[in-house]
Amino acid sequence: MTQYRTQVKIIADVLSTARDMNVEGNGVGITALLRRGNMSYGRMTKLLSELVGSGLLTELSGDKISKYMISDKGVQFLTAYHSFEDFAQSFGLRL
Amino acid sequence: MPMQSDMVLIADMLQFIGVFVSFSIAYVAYRGVRQIESSSLLRLATAFVFLGFGFLVEALVGLDQFVSFLPITATVIVIGGLLLETTGYFFLAFSHAVDVMLSKRLGPVLMLFPVLTLSLTQLQNVLSFFAFYFVLYGVVETVHSYSKNKRPDTLLIALGLGLISSGIFFQWLSLLYQYVGVLSLLQIILQEMGLLILFTPVLGFARRGVKLDDTI
């Protein structure tokens, strides 16, 4: 069954992608984030600038395209997210 | 009757456990709101803040029978406490209703609502009825969540909510019949057992050593 994602779930998904796909340590491009994030380009760029602004992602500016890397604060957010997700799921709720 | 007053005292002490459990759950949920700005946790925190204050009011009314200190009549305060409690259960049910809307399916139990009828002669009766209905809805939705996520702790929470709904049912009966002492004690015991079960996710937090004082 299709389920709507809440804003906090979308943020957690983007941060997880930025963490998991950054295997070489030089960040993740917007194309990879879009593929895994399942949202429009416009919405993704707006979200990315918000996440960079709030310090959850770090923007690595290259020659042509920007790449994104999860920050320490982002890792902290994901840890907290998973703990509270577990807590909410115990009550049969989704974050 | 001394035995009846003992039961009232025990029931009253148990209410304070309810206050502690409710505020603990509300606190953990509130930390979640602060840290990850989750609206689900906000509704959960709101529900348990109302429940906590509801139990506190009822506990204070119970204490007033032994040490008179309340300025207005107990009935008015009991209704206030019940109102708070029912609002808490409403938010609990509302959390599930929002979850249902997000998963694009209808809440079949909500549709049963017009079928159930009750005499509106007493406000206490009505409030107990609504509280019972909201918790029952919570039970059904939690069992439904369990059928999807297969987490044993979700089933445990459903059991806890089931015990609370049984407690409210006995509370309702105690308003209608004369066995007030026994029914009240039974109600409180069931309700407190249910609340202690709801406390397990909070214990899980403590066991995993999750820090709750960080702001992200």
PDB file of C-alpha atoms in Angstrom:
ATOM      1  CA  MET A   1       0.000   0.000   0.000  1.00  0.00           C
ATOM      2  CA  THR A   2       1.311   3.478  -0.907  1.00  0.00           C
ATOM      3  CA  GLN A   3       2.097   5.640   2.076  1.00  0.00           C
ATOM      4  CA  TYR A   4       2.672   9.378   2.283  1.00  0.00           C
ATOM      5  CA  ARG A   5       6.001  10.329   3.800  1.00  0.00           C
ATOM      6  CA  THR A   6       6.138  12.941   6.495  1.00  0.00           C
ATOM      7  CA  GLN A   7       8.694  15.765   6.217  1.00  0.00           C
ATOM      8  CA  VAL A   8      10.858  14.247   8.949  1.00  0.00           C
ATOM      9  CA  LYS A   9      10.846  10.874   7.138  1.00  0.00           C
ATOM     10  CA  ILE A  10      11.911  12.571   3.868  1.00  0.00           C
ATOM     11  CA  ILE A  11      14.771  14.338   5.677  1.00  0.00           C
ATOM     12  CA  ALA A  12      15.873  11.042   7.268  1.00  0.00           C
ATOM     13  CA  ASP A  13      15.771   9.325   3.856  1.00  0.00           C
ATOM     14  CA  VAL A  14      17.916  12.039   2.229  1.00  0.00           C
ATOM     15  CA  LEU A  15      20.411  11.993   5.097  1.00  0.00           C
ATOM     16  CA  SER A  16      20.590   8.182   5.008  1.00  0.00           C
ATOM     17  CA  THR A  17      21.282   8.278   1.271  1.00  0.00           C
ATOM     18  CA  ALA A  18      23.978  10.922   1.737  1.00  0.00           C
ATOM     19  CA  ARG A  19      25.592   8.734   4.392  1.00  0.00           C
ATOM     20  CA  ASP A  20      25.260   5.326   2.717  1.00  0.00           C
ATOM     21  CA  MET A  21      26.270   6.368  -0.814  1.00  0.00           C
ATOM     22  CA  ASN A  22      29.292   8.391   0.246  1.00  0.00           C
ATOM     23  CA  VAL A  23      31.629   5.402  -0.012  1.00  0.00           C
ATOM     24  CA  GLU A  24      34.566   7.289  -1.534  1.00  0.00           C
ATOM     25  CA  GLY A  25      34.275  10.152   0.918  1.00  0.00           C
ATOM     26  CA  ASN A  26      33.884  12.881  -1.707  1.00  0.00           C
ATOM     27  CA  GLY A  27      30.141  13.421  -1.315  1.00  0.00           C
ATOM     28  CA  VAL A  28      27.005  12.370  -3.176  1.00  0.00           C
ATOM     29  CA  GLY A  29      25.637  14.152  -6.253  1.00  0.00           C
ATOM     30  CA  ILE A  30      22.075  15.409  -6.594  1.00  0.00           C
ATOM     31  CA  THR A  31      21.278  12.736  -9.230  1.00  0.00           C
ATOM     32  CA  ALA A  32      21.929   9.915  -6.753  1.00  0.00           C
ATOM     33  CA  LEU A  33      19.921  11.703  -4.076  1.00  0.00           C
ATOM     34  CA  LEU A  34      17.035  12.209  -6.510  1.00  0.00           C
ATOM     35  CA  ARG A  35      17.062   8.559  -7.550  1.00  0.00           C
ATOM     36  CA  ARG A  36      16.865   7.339  -3.969  1.00  0.00           C
ATOM     37  CA  GLY A  37      14.803  10.236  -2.586  1.00  0.00           C
ATOM     38  CA  ASN A  38      11.903   9.814  -5.034  1.00  0.00           C
ATOM     39  CA  MET A  39      11.019  13.508  -5.391  1.00  0.00           C
ATOM     40  CA  SER A  40      11.132  16.279  -7.971  1.00  0.00           C
ATOM     41  CA  TYR A  41      14.311  18.228  -8.772  1.00  0.00           C
ATOM     42  CA  GLY A  42      12.821  21.510  -7.561  1.00  0.00           C
ATOM     43  CA  ARG A  43      11.719  20.044  -4.250  1.00  0.00           C
ATOM     44  CA  MET A  44      15.049  18.298  -3.729  1.00  0.00           C
ATOM     45  CA  THR A  45      17.146  21.431  -4.335  1.00  0.00           C
ATOM     46  CA  LYS A  46      14.967  23.392  -1.895  1.00  0.00           C
ATOM     47  CA  LEU A  47      15.306  20.644   0.725  1.00  0.00           C
ATOM     48  CA  LEU A  48      19.059  20.360   0.191  1.00  0.00           C
ATOM     49  CA  SER A  49      19.580  24.088   0.709  1.00  0.00           C
ATOM     50  CA  GLU A  50      17.504  23.860   3.922  1.00  0.00           C
ATOM     51  CA  LEU A  51      19.535  20.889   5.169  1.00  0.00           C
ATOM     52  CA  VAL A  52      22.802  22.656   4.355  1.00  0.00           C
ATOM     53  CA  GLY A  53      21.483  25.795   6.073  1.00  0.00           C
ATOM     54  CA  SER A  54      20.589  23.869   9.221  1.00  0.00           C
ATOM     55  CA  GLY A  55      23.977  22.137   9.250  1.00  0.00           C
ATOM     56  CA  LEU A  56      22.726  18.596   8.677  1.00  0.00           C
ATOM     57  CA  LEU A  57      24.495  18.347   5.295  1.00  0.00           C
ATOM     58  CA  THR A  58      27.769  19.835   4.081  1.00  0.00           C
ATOM     59  CA  GLU A  59      27.948  21.127   0.517  1.00  0.00           C
ATOM     60  CA  LEU A  60      31.156  20.337  -1.353  1.00  0.00           C
ATOM     61  CA  SER A  61      31.322  22.684  -4.351  1.00  0.00           C
ATOM     62  CA  GLY A  62      33.081  21.180  -7.343  1.00  0.00           C
ATOM     63  CA  ASP A  63      33.861  22.590 -10.824  1.00  0.00           C
ATOM     64  CA  LYS A  64      30.469  21.830 -12.314  1.00  0.00           C
ATOM     65  CA  ILE A  65      28.203  20.195  -9.751  1.00  0.00           C
ATOM     66  CA  SER A  66      27.772  20.360  -6.017  1.00  0.00           C
ATOM     67  CA  LYS A  67      28.096  17.254  -3.927  1.00  0.00           C
ATOM     68  CA  TYR A  68      26.661  16.697  -0.480  1.00  0.00           C
ATOM     69  CA  MET A  69      28.048  14.950   2.559  1.00  0.00           C
ATOM     70  CA  ILE A  70      26.327  14.228   5.854  1.00  0.00           C
ATOM     71  CA  SER A  71      27.702  16.303   8.743  1.00  0.00           C
ATOM     72  CA  ASP A  72      28.270  15.188  12.348  1.00  0.00           C
ATOM     73  CA  LYS A  73      25.041  16.969  13.223  1.00  0.00           C
ATOM     74  CA  GLY A  74      23.286  15.001  10.464  1.00  0.00           C
ATOM     75  CA  VAL A  75      24.618  11.717  11.865  1.00  0.00           C
ATOM     76  CA  GLN A  76      23.360  12.794  15.299  1.00  0.00           C
ATOM     77  CA  PHE A  77      19.968  13.579  13.780  1.00  0.00           C
ATOM     78  CA  LEU A  78      19.773  10.137  12.145  1.00  0.00           C
ATOM     79  CA  THR A  79      20.696   8.387  15.414  1.00  0.00           C
ATOM     80  CA  ALA A  80      17.991  10.348  17.253  1.00  0.00           C
ATOM     81  CA  TYR A  81      15.537   9.697  14.411  1.00  0.00           C
ATOM     82  CA  HIS A  82      16.027   5.927  14.582  1.00  0.00           C
ATOM     83  CA  SER A  83      15.657   5.911  18.383  1.00  0.00           C
ATOM     84  CA  PHE A  84      12.435   7.910  18.276  1.00  0.00           C
ATOM     85  CA  GLU A  85      11.177   5.914  15.300  1.00  0.00           C
ATOM     86  CA  ASP A  86      11.568   2.811  17.443  1.00  0.00           C
ATOM     87  CA  PHE A  87       9.717   4.545  20.291  1.00  0.00           C
ATOM     88  CA  ALA A  88       6.848   5.669  18.024  1.00  0.00           C
ATOM     89  CA  GLN A  89       6.588   2.247  16.374  1.00  0.00           C
ATOM     90  CA  SER A  90       6.137   0.678  19.802  1.00  0.00           C
ATOM     91  CA  PHE A  91       2.943   2.724  20.036  1.00  0.00           C
ATOM     92  CA  GLY A  92       1.974   1.600  16.538  1.00  0.00           C
ATOM     93  CA  LEU A  93       2.770   5.045  15.096  1.00  0.00           C
ATOM     94  CA  ARG A  94       5.029   6.231  12.289  1.00  0.00           C
ATOM     95  CA  LEU A  95       7.254   9.278  12.438  1.00  0.00           C
TER      96      LEU A  95
ATOM     97  CA  MET B   1     -16.424   1.157  56.160  1.00  0.00           C
ATOM     98  CA  PRO B   2     -12.691   0.723  56.850  1.00  0.00           C
ATOM     99  CA  MET B   3     -12.207  -1.864  54.066  1.00  0.00           C
ATOM    100  CA  GLN B   4     -13.753   0.435  51.502  1.00  0.00           C
ATOM    101  CA  SER B   5     -11.587   3.341  52.639  1.00  0.00           C
ATOM    102  CA  ASP B   6      -8.476   1.098  52.345  1.00  0.00           C
ATOM    103  CA  MET B   7      -9.449   0.269  48.795  1.00  0.00           C
ATOM    104  CA  VAL B   8      -9.950   3.945  47.996  1.00  0.00           C
ATOM    105  CA  LEU B   9      -6.513   4.705  49.458  1.00  0.00           C
ATOM    106  CA  ILE B  10      -4.853   1.921  47.400  1.00  0.00           C
ATOM    107  CA  ALA B  11      -6.695   3.089  44.286  1.00  0.00           C
ATOM    108  CA  ASP B  12      -5.520   6.615  44.994  1.00  0.00           C
ATOM    109  CA  MET B  13      -1.875   5.608  45.408  1.00  0.00           C
ATOM    110  CA  LEU B  14      -2.079   3.689  42.116  1.00  0.00           C
ATOM    111  CA  GLN B  15      -3.291   6.866  40.399  1.00  0.00           C
ATOM    112  CA  PHE B  16       0.054   8.472  41.232  1.00  0.00           C
ATOM    113  CA  ILE B  17       1.817   5.665  39.325  1.00  0.00           C
ATOM    114  CA  GLY B  18      -0.363   6.630  36.371  1.00  0.00           C
ATOM    115  CA  VAL B  19       0.762  10.243  36.770  1.00  0.00           C
ATOM    116  CA  PHE B  20       4.439   9.199  36.766  1.00  0.00           C
ATOM    117  CA  VAL B  21       4.125   6.853  33.772  1.00  0.00           C
ATOM    118  CA  SER B  22       2.115   9.367  31.713  1.00  0.00           C
ATOM    119  CA  PHE B  23       4.523  12.227  32.319  1.00  0.00           C
ATOM    120  CA  SER B  24       7.532   9.960  31.586  1.00  0.00           C
ATOM    121  CA  ILE B  25       6.100   8.959  28.205  1.00  0.00           C
ATOM    122  CA  ALA B  26       5.185  12.585  27.517  1.00  0.00           C
ATOM    123  CA  TYR B  27       8.741  13.656  28.380  1.00  0.00           C
ATOM    124  CA  VAL B  28      10.397  11.161  26.001  1.00  0.00           C
ATOM    125  CA  ALA B  29       7.939  12.100  23.227  1.00  0.00           C
ATOM    126  CA  TYR B  30       8.568  15.814  23.899  1.00  0.00           C
ATOM    127  CA  ARG B  31      12.337  15.283  23.595  1.00  0.00           C
ATOM    128  CA  GLY B  32      11.580  13.696  20.221  1.00  0.00           C
ATOM    129  CA  VAL B  33       9.637  16.797  19.224  1.00  0.00           C
ATOM    130  CA  ARG B  34      12.571  19.010  20.244  1.00  0.00           C
ATOM    131  CA  GLN B  35      15.206  16.877  18.540  1.00  0.00           C
ATOM    132  CA  ILE B  36      13.593  15.817  15.264  1.00  0.00           C
ATOM    133  CA  GLU B  37      10.431  17.982  15.127  1.00  0.00           C
ATOM    134  CA  SER B  38       8.119  15.020  14.639  1.00  0.00           C
ATOM    135  CA  SER B  39       4.403  15.812  14.604  1.00  0.00           C
ATOM    136  CA  SER B  40       3.509  12.201  15.569  1.00  0.00           C
ATOM    137  CA  LEU B  41       5.551  12.580  18.744  1.00  0.00           C
ATOM    138  CA  LEU B  42       3.921  15.960  19.400  1.00  0.00           C
ATOM    139  CA  ARG B  43       0.477  14.324  19.376  1.00  0.00           C
ATOM    140  CA  LEU B  44       1.775  11.497  21.585  1.00  0.00           C
ATOM    141  CA  ALA B  45       3.297  13.985  24.052  1.00  0.00           C
ATOM    142  CA  THR B  46       0.061  16.018  24.106  1.00  0.00           C
ATOM    143  CA  ALA B  47      -1.979  12.864  24.771  1.00  0.00           C
ATOM    144  CA  PHE B  48       0.132  11.848  27.738  1.00  0.00           C
ATOM    145  CA  VAL B  49       0.338  15.368  29.196  1.00  0.00           C
ATOM    146  CA  PHE B  50      -3.480  15.433  29.289  1.00  0.00           C
ATOM    147  CA  LEU B  51      -3.587  11.893  30.701  1.00  0.00           C
ATOM    148  CA  GLY B  52      -0.988  12.777  33.330  1.00  0.00           C
ATOM    149  CA  PHE B  53      -2.936  15.827  34.487  1.00  0.00           C
ATOM    150  CA  GLY B  54      -6.179  13.811  34.370  1.00  0.00           C
ATOM    151  CA  PHE B  55      -4.710  11.139  36.664  1.00  0.00           C
ATOM    152  CA  LEU B  56      -3.236  13.841  38.902  1.00  0.00           C
ATOM    153  CA  VAL B  57      -6.622  15.518  39.341  1.00  0.00           C
ATOM    154  CA  GLU B  58      -8.270  12.161  40.128  1.00  0.00           C
ATOM    155  CA  ALA B  59      -5.483  11.294  42.580  1.00  0.00           C
ATOM    156  CA  LEU B  60      -5.914  14.655  44.343  1.00  0.00           C
ATOM    157  CA  VAL B  61      -9.668  14.101  44.576  1.00  0.00           C
ATOM    158  CA  GLY B  62      -8.955  10.710  46.158  1.00  0.00           C
ATOM    159  CA  LEU B  63      -6.570  12.282  48.662  1.00  0.00           C
ATOM    160  CA  ASP B  64      -9.194  14.886  49.493  1.00  0.00           C
ATOM    161  CA  GLN B  65     -11.344  12.114  50.973  1.00  0.00           C
ATOM    162  CA  PHE B  66      -8.681  11.627  53.659  1.00  0.00           C
ATOM    163  CA  VAL B  67      -7.273  15.105  54.049  1.00  0.00           C
ATOM    164  CA  SER B  68      -9.795  17.693  52.969  1.00  0.00           C
ATOM    165  CA  PHE B  69      -8.026  20.454  51.077  1.00  0.00           C
ATOM    166  CA  LEU B  70      -9.914  21.050  47.805  1.00  0.00           C
ATOM    167  CA  PRO B  71     -11.813  24.350  47.665  1.00  0.00           C
ATOM    168  CA  ILE B  72     -14.649  23.180  45.376  1.00  0.00           C
ATOM    169  CA  THR B  73     -16.818  20.062  45.330  1.00  0.00           C
ATOM    170  CA  ALA B  74     -15.172  16.790  44.351  1.00  0.00           C
ATOM    171  CA  THR B  75     -17.745  16.040  41.614  1.00  0.00           C
ATOM    172  CA  VAL B  76     -16.794  19.155  39.661  1.00  0.00           C
ATOM    173  CA  ILE B  77     -13.097  18.271  39.913  1.00  0.00           C
ATOM    174  CA  VAL B  78     -13.737  14.620  38.987  1.00  0.00           C
ATOM    175  CA  ILE B  79     -15.498  15.794  35.842  1.00  0.00           C
ATOM    176  CA  GLY B  80     -12.530  18.085  35.126  1.00  0.00           C
ATOM    177  CA  GLY B  81     -10.148  15.134  35.587  1.00  0.00           C
ATOM    178  CA  LEU B  82     -12.258  12.917  33.345  1.00  0.00           C
ATOM    179  CA  LEU B  83     -12.345  15.659  30.733  1.00  0.00           C
ATOM    180  CA  LEU B  84      -8.538  15.867  30.765  1.00  0.00           C
ATOM    181  CA  GLU B  85      -8.247  12.069  30.595  1.00  0.00           C
ATOM    182  CA  THR B  86     -10.727  11.827  27.719  1.00  0.00           C
ATOM    183  CA  THR B  87      -8.866  14.586  25.837  1.00  0.00           C
ATOM    184  CA  GLY B  88      -5.663  12.581  26.333  1.00  0.00           C
ATOM    185  CA  TYR B  89      -7.273   9.451  24.911  1.00  0.00           C
ATOM    186  CA  PHE B  90      -8.661  11.553  22.066  1.00  0.00           C
ATOM    187  CA  PHE B  91      -5.145  12.679  21.104  1.00  0.00           C
ATOM    188  CA  LEU B  92      -3.964   9.058  21.296  1.00  0.00           C
ATOM    189  CA  ALA B  93      -6.759   8.017  18.922  1.00  0.00           C
ATOM    190  CA  PHE B  94      -6.119  11.122  16.787  1.00  0.00           C
ATOM    191  CA  SER B  95      -2.446  10.097  16.366  1.00  0.00           C
ATOM    192  CA  HIS B  96      -3.635   6.820  14.896  1.00  0.00           C
ATOM    193  CA  ALA B  97      -6.274   8.547  12.777  1.00  0.00           C
ATOM    194  CA  VAL B  98      -3.587  10.793  11.234  1.00  0.00           C
ATOM    195  CA  ASP B  99      -1.446   7.703  10.641  1.00  0.00           C
ATOM    196  CA  VAL B 100      -4.413   6.089   8.902  1.00  0.00           C
ATOM    197  CA  MET B 101      -4.856   9.151   6.665  1.00  0.00           C
ATOM    198  CA  LEU B 102      -1.149   9.156   5.807  1.00  0.00           C
ATOM    199  CA  SER B 103      -1.323   5.526   4.763  1.00  0.00           C
ATOM    200  CA  LYS B 104      -4.289   6.306   2.476  1.00  0.00           C
ATOM    201  CA  ARG B 105      -6.713   3.880   4.075  1.00  0.00           C
ATOM    202  CA  LEU B 106      -9.967   4.462   5.905  1.00  0.00           C
ATOM    203  CA  GLY B 107     -10.312   4.007   9.624  1.00  0.00           C
ATOM    204  CA  PRO B 108     -13.017   1.328   9.686  1.00  0.00           C
ATOM    205  CA  VAL B 109     -13.580   1.621  13.436  1.00  0.00           C
ATOM    206  CA  LEU B 110     -14.416   5.321  13.168  1.00  0.00           C
ATOM    207  CA  MET B 111     -17.388   4.297  11.068  1.00  0.00           C
ATOM    208  CA  LEU B 112     -18.846   2.342  13.975  1.00  0.00           C
ATOM    209  CA  PHE B 113     -19.252   5.559  15.890  1.00  0.00           C
ATOM    210  CA  PRO B 114     -22.801   6.471  14.808  1.00  0.00           C
ATOM    211  CA  VAL B 115     -23.974   2.934  15.651  1.00  0.00           C
ATOM    212  CA  LEU B 116     -23.035   3.268  19.316  1.00  0.00           C
ATOM    213  CA  THR B 117     -25.513   5.209  21.378  1.00  0.00           C
ATOM    214  CA  LEU B 118     -25.647   6.173  25.028  1.00  0.00           C
ATOM    215  CA  SER B 119     -27.866   8.118  27.332  1.00  0.00           C
ATOM    216  CA  LEU B 120     -26.489  11.632  27.727  1.00  0.00           C
ATOM    217  CA  THR B 121     -27.936  12.093  31.187  1.00  0.00           C
ATOM    218  CA  GLN B 122     -24.641  12.243  32.978  1.00  0.00           C
ATOM    219  CA  LEU B 123     -21.553  14.087  31.825  1.00  0.00           C
ATOM    220  CA  GLN B 124     -19.323  11.596  33.602  1.00  0.00           C
ATOM    221  CA  ASN B 125     -21.023   8.768  31.716  1.00  0.00           C
ATOM    222  CA  VAL B 126     -20.484  10.481  28.410  1.00  0.00           C
ATOM    223  CA  LEU B 127     -16.835  11.261  29.117  1.00  0.00           C
ATOM    224  CA  SER B 128     -16.138   7.674  30.197  1.00  0.00           C
ATOM    225  CA  PHE B 129     -17.862   6.434  27.077  1.00  0.00           C
ATOM    226  CA  PHE B 130     -15.746   8.656  24.819  1.00  0.00           C
ATOM    227  CA  ALA B 131     -12.561   7.681  26.653  1.00  0.00           C
ATOM    228  CA  PHE B 132     -13.472   4.009  26.217  1.00  0.00           C
ATOM    229  CA  TYR B 133     -14.179   4.537  22.530  1.00  0.00           C
ATOM    230  CA  PHE B 134     -10.926   6.417  21.879  1.00  0.00           C
ATOM    231  CA  VAL B 135      -8.789   3.802  23.635  1.00  0.00           C
ATOM    232  CA  LEU B 136     -10.586   0.991  21.834  1.00  0.00           C
ATOM    233  CA  TYR B 137      -9.812   2.715  18.546  1.00  0.00           C
ATOM    234  CA  GLY B 138      -6.169   2.951  19.684  1.00  0.00           C
ATOM    235  CA  VAL B 139      -6.176  -0.798  20.428  1.00  0.00           C
ATOM    236  CA  VAL B 140      -7.511  -1.681  16.976  1.00  0.00           C
ATOM    237  CA  GLU B 141      -5.032   0.583  15.189  1.00  0.00           C
ATOM    238  CA  THR B 142      -2.099  -0.668  17.281  1.00  0.00           C
ATOM    239  CA  VAL B 143      -3.024  -4.290  16.506  1.00  0.00           C
ATOM    240  CA  HIS B 144      -3.233  -3.268  12.837  1.00  0.00           C
ATOM    241  CA  SER B 145       0.258  -1.723  13.085  1.00  0.00           C
ATOM    242  CA  TYR B 146       1.484  -4.959  14.660  1.00  0.00           C
ATOM    243  CA  SER B 147       0.099  -6.939  11.727  1.00  0.00           C
ATOM    244  CA  LYS B 148       2.351  -4.815   9.500  1.00  0.00           C
ATOM    245  CA  ASN B 149       5.535  -4.377  11.522  1.00  0.00           C
ATOM    246  CA  LYS B 150       5.439  -7.657  13.543  1.00  0.00           C
ATOM    247  CA  ARG B 151       7.201  -5.983  16.448  1.00  0.00           C
ATOM    248  CA  PRO B 152       6.467  -7.695  19.779  1.00  0.00           C
ATOM    249  CA  ASP B 153       6.614  -4.364  21.644  1.00  0.00           C
ATOM    250  CA  THR B 154       3.786  -3.001  19.448  1.00  0.00           C
ATOM    251  CA  LEU B 155       1.665  -6.006  20.449  1.00  0.00           C
ATOM    252  CA  LEU B 156       2.589  -5.332  24.082  1.00  0.00           C
ATOM    253  CA  ILE B 157       1.392  -1.723  23.746  1.00  0.00           C
ATOM    254  CA  ALA B 158      -1.867  -3.005  22.225  1.00  0.00           C
ATOM    255  CA  LEU B 159      -2.262  -5.244  25.287  1.00  0.00           C
ATOM    256  CA  GLY B 160      -1.568  -2.240  27.540  1.00  0.00           C
ATOM    257  CA  LEU B 161      -4.180  -0.149  25.753  1.00  0.00           C
ATOM    258  CA  GLY B 162      -6.581  -3.111  25.974  1.00  0.00           C
ATOM    259  CA  LEU B 163      -6.142  -3.221  29.753  1.00  0.00           C
ATOM    260  CA  ILE B 164      -6.693   0.542  29.959  1.00  0.00           C
ATOM    261  CA  SER B 165      -9.884   0.238  27.905  1.00  0.00           C
ATOM    262  CA  SER B 166     -11.099  -2.567  30.225  1.00  0.00           C
ATOM    263  CA  GLY B 167     -10.318  -0.276  33.154  1.00  0.00           C
ATOM    264  CA  ILE B 168     -12.370   2.519  31.631  1.00  0.00           C
ATOM    265  CA  PHE B 169     -15.195   0.066  31.003  1.00  0.00           C
ATOM    266  CA  PHE B 170     -15.239  -0.804  34.716  1.00  0.00           C
ATOM    267  CA  GLN B 171     -15.072   2.905  35.564  1.00  0.00           C
ATOM    268  CA  TRP B 172     -18.145   3.362  33.430  1.00  0.00           C
ATOM    269  CA  LEU B 173     -19.880   0.459  35.187  1.00  0.00           C
ATOM    270  CA  SER B 174     -18.993   1.939  38.571  1.00  0.00           C
ATOM    271  CA  LEU B 175     -20.878   5.076  37.569  1.00  0.00           C
ATOM    272  CA  LEU B 176     -23.957   3.015  36.742  1.00  0.00           C
ATOM    273  CA  TYR B 177     -23.987   0.441  39.556  1.00  0.00           C
ATOM    274  CA  GLN B 178     -23.568   0.362  43.284  1.00  0.00           C
ATOM    275  CA  TYR B 179     -20.365  -1.738  43.674  1.00  0.00           C
ATOM    276  CA  VAL B 180     -18.347   1.439  43.524  1.00  0.00           C
ATOM    277  CA  GLY B 181     -15.444   0.389  45.788  1.00  0.00           C
ATOM    278  CA  VAL B 182     -14.670  -2.945  44.106  1.00  0.00           C
ATOM    279  CA  LEU B 183     -15.244  -1.656  40.567  1.00  0.00           C
ATOM    280  CA  SER B 184     -13.142   1.446  41.186  1.00  0.00           C
ATOM    281  CA  LEU B 185     -10.255  -0.649  42.492  1.00  0.00           C
ATOM    282  CA  LEU B 186     -10.561  -3.075  39.569  1.00  0.00           C
ATOM    283  CA  GLN B 187     -10.637  -0.137  37.187  1.00  0.00           C
ATOM    284  CA  ILE B 188      -7.511   1.434  38.673  1.00  0.00           C
ATOM    285  CA  ILE B 189      -5.616  -1.899  38.774  1.00  0.00           C
ATOM    286  CA  LEU B 190      -6.382  -2.638  35.114  1.00  0.00           C
ATOM    287  CA  GLN B 191      -5.603   0.921  34.096  1.00  0.00           C
ATOM    288  CA  GLU B 192      -2.303   0.985  36.001  1.00  0.00           C
ATOM    289  CA  MET B 193      -1.264  -2.414  34.610  1.00  0.00           C
ATOM    290  CA  GLY B 194      -1.964  -1.049  31.146  1.00  0.00           C
ATOM    291  CA  LEU B 195      -0.009   2.138  31.845  1.00  0.00           C
ATOM    292  CA  LEU B 196       2.955   0.183  33.223  1.00  0.00           C
ATOM    293  CA  ILE B 197       3.002  -1.785  29.973  1.00  0.00           C
ATOM    294  CA  LEU B 198       2.989   1.527  28.050  1.00  0.00           C
ATOM    295  CA  PHE B 199       6.062   2.438  30.096  1.00  0.00           C
ATOM    296  CA  THR B 200       8.178  -0.282  28.374  1.00  0.00           C
ATOM    297  CA  PRO B 201       9.264   1.907  25.403  1.00  0.00           C
ATOM    298  CA  VAL B 202      10.534   4.487  27.932  1.00  0.00           C
ATOM    299  CA  LEU B 203      12.496   1.711  29.671  1.00  0.00           C
ATOM    300  CA  GLY B 204      13.835   0.709  26.251  1.00  0.00           C
ATOM    301  CA  PHE B 205      15.179   4.241  25.857  1.00  0.00           C
ATOM    302  CA  ALA B 206      16.860   4.074  29.249  1.00  0.00           C
ATOM    303  CA  ARG B 207      18.288   0.603  28.506  1.00  0.00           C
ATOM    304  CA  ARG B 208      19.840   1.745  25.227  1.00  0.00           C
ATOM    305  CA  GLY B 209      21.287   4.780  26.989  1.00  0.00           C
ATOM    306  CA  VAL B 210      19.771   7.265  24.539  1.00  0.00           C
ATOM    307  CA  LYS B 211      20.616  10.820  25.559  1.00  0.00           C
ATOM    308  CA  LEU B 212      17.538  12.966  25.826  1.00  0.00           C
ATOM    309  CA  ASP B 213      19.127  16.269  26.681  1.00  0.00           C
ATOM    310  CA  ASP B 214      20.852  16.982  23.364  1.00  0.00           C
ATOM    311  CA  THR B 215      19.329  19.483  21.000  1.00  0.00           C
ATOM    312  CA  ILE B 216      20.155  18.901  17.356  1.00  0.00           C
TER     313      ILE B 216
END
